Short mmCIF file of C-alpha atoms and ligand atoms in Angstrom, two decimals:
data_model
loop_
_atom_site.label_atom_id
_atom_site.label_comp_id
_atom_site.label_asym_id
_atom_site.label_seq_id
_atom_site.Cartn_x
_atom_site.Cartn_y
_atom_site.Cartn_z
CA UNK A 440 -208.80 82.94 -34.09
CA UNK A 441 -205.39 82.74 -34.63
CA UNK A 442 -203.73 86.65 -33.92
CA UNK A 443 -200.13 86.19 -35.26
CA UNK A 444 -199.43 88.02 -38.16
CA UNK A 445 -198.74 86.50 -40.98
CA UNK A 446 -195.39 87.76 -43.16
CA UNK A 447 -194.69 87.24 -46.83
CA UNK A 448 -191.63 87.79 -48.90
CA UNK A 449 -192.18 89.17 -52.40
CA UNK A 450 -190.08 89.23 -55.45
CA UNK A 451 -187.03 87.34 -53.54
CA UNK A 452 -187.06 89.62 -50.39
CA UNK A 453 -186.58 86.45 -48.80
CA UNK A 454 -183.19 87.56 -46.47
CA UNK A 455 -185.20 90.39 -44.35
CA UNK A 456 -188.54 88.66 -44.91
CA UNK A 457 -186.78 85.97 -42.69
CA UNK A 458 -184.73 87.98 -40.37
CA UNK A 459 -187.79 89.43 -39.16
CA UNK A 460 -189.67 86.55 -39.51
CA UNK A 461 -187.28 84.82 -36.86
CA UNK A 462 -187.04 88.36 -34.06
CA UNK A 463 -190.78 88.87 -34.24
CA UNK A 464 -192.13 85.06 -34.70
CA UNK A 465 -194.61 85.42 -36.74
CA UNK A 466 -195.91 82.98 -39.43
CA UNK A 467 -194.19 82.44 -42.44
CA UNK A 468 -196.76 83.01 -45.29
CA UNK A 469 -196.75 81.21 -48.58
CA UNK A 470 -197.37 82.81 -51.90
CA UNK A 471 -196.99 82.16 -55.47
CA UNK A 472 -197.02 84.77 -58.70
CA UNK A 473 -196.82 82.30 -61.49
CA UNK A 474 -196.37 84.29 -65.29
CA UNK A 475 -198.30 82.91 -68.02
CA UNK A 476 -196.32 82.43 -71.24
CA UNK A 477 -198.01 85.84 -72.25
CA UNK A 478 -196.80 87.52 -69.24
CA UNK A 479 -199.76 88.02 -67.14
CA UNK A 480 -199.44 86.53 -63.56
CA UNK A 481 -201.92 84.59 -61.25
CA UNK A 482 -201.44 84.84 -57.27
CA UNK A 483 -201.58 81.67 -55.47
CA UNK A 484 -201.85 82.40 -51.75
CA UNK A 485 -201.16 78.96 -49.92
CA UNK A 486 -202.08 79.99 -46.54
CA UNK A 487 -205.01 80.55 -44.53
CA UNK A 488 -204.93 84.29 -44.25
CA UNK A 489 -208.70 84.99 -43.81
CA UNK A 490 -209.15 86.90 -40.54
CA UNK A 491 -205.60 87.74 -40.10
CA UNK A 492 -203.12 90.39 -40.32
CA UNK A 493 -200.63 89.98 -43.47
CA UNK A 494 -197.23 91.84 -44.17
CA UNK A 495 -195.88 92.20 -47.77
CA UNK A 496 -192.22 91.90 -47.59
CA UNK A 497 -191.10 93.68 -50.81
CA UNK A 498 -188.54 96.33 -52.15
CA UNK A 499 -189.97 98.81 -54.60
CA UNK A 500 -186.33 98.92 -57.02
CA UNK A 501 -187.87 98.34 -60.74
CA UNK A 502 -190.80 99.04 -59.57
CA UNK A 503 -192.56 98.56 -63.06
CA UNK A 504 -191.79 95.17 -63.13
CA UNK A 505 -193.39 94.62 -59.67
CA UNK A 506 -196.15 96.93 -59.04
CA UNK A 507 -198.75 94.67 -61.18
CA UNK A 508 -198.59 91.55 -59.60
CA UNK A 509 -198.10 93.34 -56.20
CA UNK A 510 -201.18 95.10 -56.49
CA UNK A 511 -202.94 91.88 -57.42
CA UNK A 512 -201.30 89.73 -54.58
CA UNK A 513 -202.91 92.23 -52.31
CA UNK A 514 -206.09 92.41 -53.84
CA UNK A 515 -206.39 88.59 -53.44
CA UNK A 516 -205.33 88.55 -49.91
CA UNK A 517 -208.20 91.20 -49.77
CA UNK A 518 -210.63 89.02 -51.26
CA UNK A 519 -209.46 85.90 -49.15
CA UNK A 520 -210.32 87.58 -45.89
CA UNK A 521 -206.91 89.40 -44.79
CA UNK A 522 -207.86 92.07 -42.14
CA UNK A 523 -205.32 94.39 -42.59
CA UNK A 524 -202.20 94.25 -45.19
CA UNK A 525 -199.22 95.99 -44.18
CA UNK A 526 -196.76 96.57 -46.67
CA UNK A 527 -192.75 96.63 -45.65
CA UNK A 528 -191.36 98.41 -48.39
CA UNK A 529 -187.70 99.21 -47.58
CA UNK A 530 -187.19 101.09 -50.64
CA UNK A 531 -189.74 103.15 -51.92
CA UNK A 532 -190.24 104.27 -55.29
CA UNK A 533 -191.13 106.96 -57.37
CA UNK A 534 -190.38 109.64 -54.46
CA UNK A 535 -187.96 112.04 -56.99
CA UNK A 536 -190.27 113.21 -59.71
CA UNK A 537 -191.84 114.90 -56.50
CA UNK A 538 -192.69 118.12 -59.28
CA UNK A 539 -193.26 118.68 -63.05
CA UNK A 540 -189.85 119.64 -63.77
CA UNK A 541 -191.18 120.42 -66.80
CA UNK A 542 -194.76 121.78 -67.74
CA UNK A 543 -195.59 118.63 -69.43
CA UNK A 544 -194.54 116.43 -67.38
CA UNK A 545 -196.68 114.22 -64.70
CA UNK A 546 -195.75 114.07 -60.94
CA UNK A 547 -195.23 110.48 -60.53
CA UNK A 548 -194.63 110.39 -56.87
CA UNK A 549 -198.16 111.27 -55.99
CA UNK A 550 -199.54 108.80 -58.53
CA UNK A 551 -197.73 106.35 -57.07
CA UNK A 552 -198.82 107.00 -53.50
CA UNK A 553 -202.47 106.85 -54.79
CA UNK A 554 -201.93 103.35 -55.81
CA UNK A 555 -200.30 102.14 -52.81
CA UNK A 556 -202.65 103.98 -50.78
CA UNK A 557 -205.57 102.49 -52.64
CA UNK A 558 -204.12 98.28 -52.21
CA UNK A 559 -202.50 98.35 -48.82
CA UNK A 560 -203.76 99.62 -45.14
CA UNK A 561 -200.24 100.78 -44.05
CA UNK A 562 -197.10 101.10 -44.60
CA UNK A 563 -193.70 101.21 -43.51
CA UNK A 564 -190.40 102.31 -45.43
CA UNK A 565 -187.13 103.28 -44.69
CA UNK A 566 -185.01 106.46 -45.61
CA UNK A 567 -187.42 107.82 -48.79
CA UNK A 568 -186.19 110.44 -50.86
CA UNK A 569 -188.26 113.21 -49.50
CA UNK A 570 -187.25 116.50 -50.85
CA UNK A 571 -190.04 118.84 -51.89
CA UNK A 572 -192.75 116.54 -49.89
CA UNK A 573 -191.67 116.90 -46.53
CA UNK A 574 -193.54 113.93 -45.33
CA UNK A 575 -195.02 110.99 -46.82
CA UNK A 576 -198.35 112.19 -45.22
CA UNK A 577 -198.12 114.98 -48.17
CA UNK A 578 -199.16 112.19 -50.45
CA UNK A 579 -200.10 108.64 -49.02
CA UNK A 580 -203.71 108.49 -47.54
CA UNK A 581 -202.64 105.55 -45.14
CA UNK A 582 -200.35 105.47 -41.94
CA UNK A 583 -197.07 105.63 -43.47
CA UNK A 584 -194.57 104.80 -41.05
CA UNK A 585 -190.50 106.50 -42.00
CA UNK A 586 -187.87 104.84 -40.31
CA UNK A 587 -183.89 106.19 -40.53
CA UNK A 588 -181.03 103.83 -41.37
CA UNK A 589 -179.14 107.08 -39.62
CA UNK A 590 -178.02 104.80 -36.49
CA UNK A 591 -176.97 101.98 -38.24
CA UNK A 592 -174.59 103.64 -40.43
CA UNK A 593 -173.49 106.06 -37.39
CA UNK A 594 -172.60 102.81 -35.57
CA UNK A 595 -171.18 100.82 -39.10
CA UNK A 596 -169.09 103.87 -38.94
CA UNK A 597 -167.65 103.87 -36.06
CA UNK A 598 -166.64 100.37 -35.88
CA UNK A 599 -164.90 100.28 -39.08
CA UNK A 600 -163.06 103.95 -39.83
CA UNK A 601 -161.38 106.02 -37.55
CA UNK A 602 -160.43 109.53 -38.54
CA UNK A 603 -163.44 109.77 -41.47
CA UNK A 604 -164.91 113.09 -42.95
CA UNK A 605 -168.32 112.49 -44.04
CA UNK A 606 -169.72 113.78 -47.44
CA UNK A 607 -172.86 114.55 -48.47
CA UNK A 608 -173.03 114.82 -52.22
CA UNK A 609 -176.12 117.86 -52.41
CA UNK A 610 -178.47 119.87 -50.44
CA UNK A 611 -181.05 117.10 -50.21
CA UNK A 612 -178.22 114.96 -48.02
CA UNK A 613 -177.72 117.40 -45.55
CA UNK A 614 -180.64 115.61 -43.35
CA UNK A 615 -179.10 112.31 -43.09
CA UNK A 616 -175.31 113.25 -43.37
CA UNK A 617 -175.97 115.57 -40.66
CA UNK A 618 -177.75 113.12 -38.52
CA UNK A 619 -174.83 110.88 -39.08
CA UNK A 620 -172.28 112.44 -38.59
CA UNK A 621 -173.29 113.96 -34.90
CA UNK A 622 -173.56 110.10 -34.50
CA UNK A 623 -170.66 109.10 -35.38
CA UNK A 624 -168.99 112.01 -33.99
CA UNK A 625 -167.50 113.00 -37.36
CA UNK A 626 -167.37 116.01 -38.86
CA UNK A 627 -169.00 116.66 -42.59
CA UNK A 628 -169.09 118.61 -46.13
CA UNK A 629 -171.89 119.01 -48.35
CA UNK A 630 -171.18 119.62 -51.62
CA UNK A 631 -172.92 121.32 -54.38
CA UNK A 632 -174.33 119.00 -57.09
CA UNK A 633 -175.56 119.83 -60.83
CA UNK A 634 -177.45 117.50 -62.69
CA UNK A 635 -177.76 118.41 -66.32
CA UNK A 636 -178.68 115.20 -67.24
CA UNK A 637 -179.55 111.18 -66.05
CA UNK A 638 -175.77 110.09 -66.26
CA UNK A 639 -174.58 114.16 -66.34
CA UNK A 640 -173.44 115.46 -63.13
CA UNK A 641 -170.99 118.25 -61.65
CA UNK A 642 -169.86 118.20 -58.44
CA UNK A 643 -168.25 121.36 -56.19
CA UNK A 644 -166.82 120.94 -53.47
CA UNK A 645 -165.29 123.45 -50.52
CA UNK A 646 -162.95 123.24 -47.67
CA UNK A 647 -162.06 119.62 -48.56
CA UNK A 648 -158.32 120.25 -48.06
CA UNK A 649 -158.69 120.67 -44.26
CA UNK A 650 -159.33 117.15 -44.35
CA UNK A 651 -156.50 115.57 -46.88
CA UNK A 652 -155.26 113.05 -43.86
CA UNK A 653 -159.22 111.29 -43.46
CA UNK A 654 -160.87 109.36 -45.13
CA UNK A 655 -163.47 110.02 -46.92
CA UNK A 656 -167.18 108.87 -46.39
CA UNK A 657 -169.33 109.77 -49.40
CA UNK A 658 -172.74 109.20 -47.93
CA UNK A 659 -176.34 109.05 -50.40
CA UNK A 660 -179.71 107.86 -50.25
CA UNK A 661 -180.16 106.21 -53.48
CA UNK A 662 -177.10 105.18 -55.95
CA UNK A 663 -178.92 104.49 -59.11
CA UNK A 664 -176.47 105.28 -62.08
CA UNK A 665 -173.70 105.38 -59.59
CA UNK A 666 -172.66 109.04 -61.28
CA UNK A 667 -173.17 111.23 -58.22
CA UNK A 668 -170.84 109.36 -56.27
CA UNK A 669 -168.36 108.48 -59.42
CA UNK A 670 -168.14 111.90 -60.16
CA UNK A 671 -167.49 112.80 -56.68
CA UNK A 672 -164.76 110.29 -56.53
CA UNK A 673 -162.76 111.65 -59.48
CA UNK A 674 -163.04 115.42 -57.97
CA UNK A 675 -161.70 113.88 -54.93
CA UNK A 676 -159.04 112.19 -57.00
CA UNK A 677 -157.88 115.43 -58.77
CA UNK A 678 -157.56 116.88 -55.31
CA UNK A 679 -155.18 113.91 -54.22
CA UNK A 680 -157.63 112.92 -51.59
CA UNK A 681 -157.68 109.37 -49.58
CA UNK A 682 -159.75 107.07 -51.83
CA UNK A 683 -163.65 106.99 -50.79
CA UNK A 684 -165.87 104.69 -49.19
CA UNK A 685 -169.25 104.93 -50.46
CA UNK A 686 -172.38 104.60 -48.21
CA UNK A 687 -175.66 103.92 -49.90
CA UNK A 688 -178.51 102.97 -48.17
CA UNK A 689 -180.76 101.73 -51.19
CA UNK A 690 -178.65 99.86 -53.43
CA UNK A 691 -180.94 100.52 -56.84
CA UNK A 692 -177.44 100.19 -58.92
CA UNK A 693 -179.12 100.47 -62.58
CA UNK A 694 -177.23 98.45 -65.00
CA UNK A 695 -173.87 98.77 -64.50
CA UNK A 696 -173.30 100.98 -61.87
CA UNK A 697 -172.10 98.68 -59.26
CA UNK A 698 -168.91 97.79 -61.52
CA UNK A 699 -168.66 101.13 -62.85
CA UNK A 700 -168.16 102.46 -59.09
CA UNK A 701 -165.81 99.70 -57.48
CA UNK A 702 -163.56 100.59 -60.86
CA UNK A 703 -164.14 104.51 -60.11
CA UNK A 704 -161.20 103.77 -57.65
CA UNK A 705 -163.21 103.74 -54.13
CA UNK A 706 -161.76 101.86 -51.71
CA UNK A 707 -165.29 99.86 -50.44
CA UNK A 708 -168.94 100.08 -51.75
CA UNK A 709 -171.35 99.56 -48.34
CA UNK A 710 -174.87 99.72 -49.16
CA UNK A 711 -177.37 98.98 -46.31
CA UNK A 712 -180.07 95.32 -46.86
CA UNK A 713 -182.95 97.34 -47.58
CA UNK A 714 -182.50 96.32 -51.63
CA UNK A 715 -181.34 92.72 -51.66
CA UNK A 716 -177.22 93.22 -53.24
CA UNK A 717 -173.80 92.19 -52.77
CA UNK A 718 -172.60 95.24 -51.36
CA UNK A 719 -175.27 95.07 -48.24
CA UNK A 720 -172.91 95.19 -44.85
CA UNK A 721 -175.27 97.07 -42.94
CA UNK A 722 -178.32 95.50 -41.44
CA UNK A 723 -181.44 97.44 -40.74
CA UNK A 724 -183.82 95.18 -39.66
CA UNK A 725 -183.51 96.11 -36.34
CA UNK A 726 -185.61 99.21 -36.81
CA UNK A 727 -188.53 97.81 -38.48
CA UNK A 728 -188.26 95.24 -36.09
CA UNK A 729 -189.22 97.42 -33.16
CA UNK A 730 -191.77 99.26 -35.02
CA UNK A 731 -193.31 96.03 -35.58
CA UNK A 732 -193.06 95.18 -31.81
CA UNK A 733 -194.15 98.16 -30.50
CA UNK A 734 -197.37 98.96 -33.36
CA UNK A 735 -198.72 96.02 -34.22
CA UNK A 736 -199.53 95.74 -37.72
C1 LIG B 848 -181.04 112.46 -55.56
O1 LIG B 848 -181.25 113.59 -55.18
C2 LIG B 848 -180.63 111.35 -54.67
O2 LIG B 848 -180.44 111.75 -53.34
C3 LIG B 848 -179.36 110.69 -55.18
O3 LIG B 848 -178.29 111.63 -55.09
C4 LIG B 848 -179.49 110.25 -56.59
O4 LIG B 848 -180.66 109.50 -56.74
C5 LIG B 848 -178.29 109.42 -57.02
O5 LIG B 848 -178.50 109.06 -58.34
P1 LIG B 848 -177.33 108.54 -59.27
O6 LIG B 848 -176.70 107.36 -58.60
O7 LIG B 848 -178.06 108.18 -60.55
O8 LIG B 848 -176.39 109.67 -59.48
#
């Protein structure tokens, strides 16, 4: 029986899907998702998969529009024979409604983790929002395996801005902006962030004028609406700082945002290639690659 894993990209994951096709040699898998004229989907898995290990190669961004058809691709691997489906999720969903901020409200993250938990045998992800879970254990019921983007963006720093203050744009940031910044030997701010609404958000921040020579590095998870780091910008504007470069490791971007930041006047959007987008200059495949090496799926 054949033992190499074999990998599949999903919903146009098709760059990493290959780059770690290529390090790790494994197969290349071929699937289908064909939409009916109605809009329901049928899976179409080309290859022989029965008795072998799959990976899903997929991004969780717009996760609504996904999650369906994902659920049934790995339900029909099931049902073809897979032995055990990993899924590669670079971004994953769902992690901030990790309470009822209201009363009435559900708590989708754990929801969400139920599903997954329920279609795939493992996981791996990179970076999630984890806030008031404190590990994905707190809510998936498979091995869910975390892996940092903190070195990569230490070492894109390094190469490509000297004399940089890094900025962390709210409490939640302190773990990676931290990490980062005793990597790339820089120092760092966090700042104090209000959100009184999706696209309504205040920024404070403190100290900032020791550093009006450096540049500054605002540094976030996620940059959905683009407004915590837009509204940074223009408090760093009215405080005739250097113009910002922007470091987001999941490039959601909803709508507009991407535009709406490069015209906020920053002086470079990097995002890192775990969401598939034009701003993607820093490559972590490296880490899921040795995960991959090291625990066989
Ligand atoms: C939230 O706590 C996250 O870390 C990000 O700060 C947030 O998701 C960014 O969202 P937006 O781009 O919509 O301001």
């Amino acid at each position: 029986m054949n033992q190499t894993p074999i990998i599949f990209s999903l919903f146009g994951n098709d760059n990493l899907t290959d780059l770690l096709q290529k390090k790790l040699d494994y197969e290349l898998g071929k699937i289908s998702i064909h939409q009916f004229p109605d809009e329901e989907c049928v899976i179409e898995i080309e290859s022989n998969i029965a008795g072998r290990d799959i990976i899903f190669v997929t991004s969780l961004d717009r996760p609504n529009h996904k999650c369906l058809s994902l659920f049934f691709a790995a339900e029909t691997a099931r049902t073809l024979g897979a032995r055990q489906i990993m899924l590669i999720a670079p971004y994953l969903a769902y992690m901030r409604q990790d309470k009822r901020f209201k009363k009435t409200q559900g708590i989708t993250s754990q929801y969400f983790a139920k599903l997954i938990s329920t279609y795939f045998d493992s996981l791996i992800t990179i970076d999630p929002h984890l806030h008031r879970w404190h590990s994905l254990n707190d809510i998936y019921t498979i091995p869910a395996k975390v892996i940092h983007a903190t070195d990569n963006i230490a070492q894109w720093i390094k190469k490509n801005v000297s004399n940089a203050v890094l900025i962390g744009p709210d409490a939640e940031s302190l773990q990676w902006v931290e990490e980062i910044a005793k990597k790339s030997n820089a120092p760092f701010l966090i700042l104090e962030k209000t959100r009184k609404g999706d696209r309504d958000i205040e920024v404070a921040i403190s100290d900032i004028e020791l550093y009006r020579e450096s540049i500054p590095i605002l540094i976030d998870d996620i940059i959905s609406t683009g407004m915590t780091m837009i509204e940074t910008v223009r408090h760093l504007q009215t405080l005739s700082m250097n113009s910002p470069i922007c470091i987001g490791v999941h490039a959601v971007f909803a709508g507009n945002a991407y535009r709406e930041l490069i015209a906020s006047g920053v002086k470079e959007v990097v995002t890192c290639n775990t969401i598939q987008h034009e701003s993607n200059r820093i490559d972590i495949s490296d880490g899921i690659f040795h995960v991959l090496k090291t625990e066989k799926p």
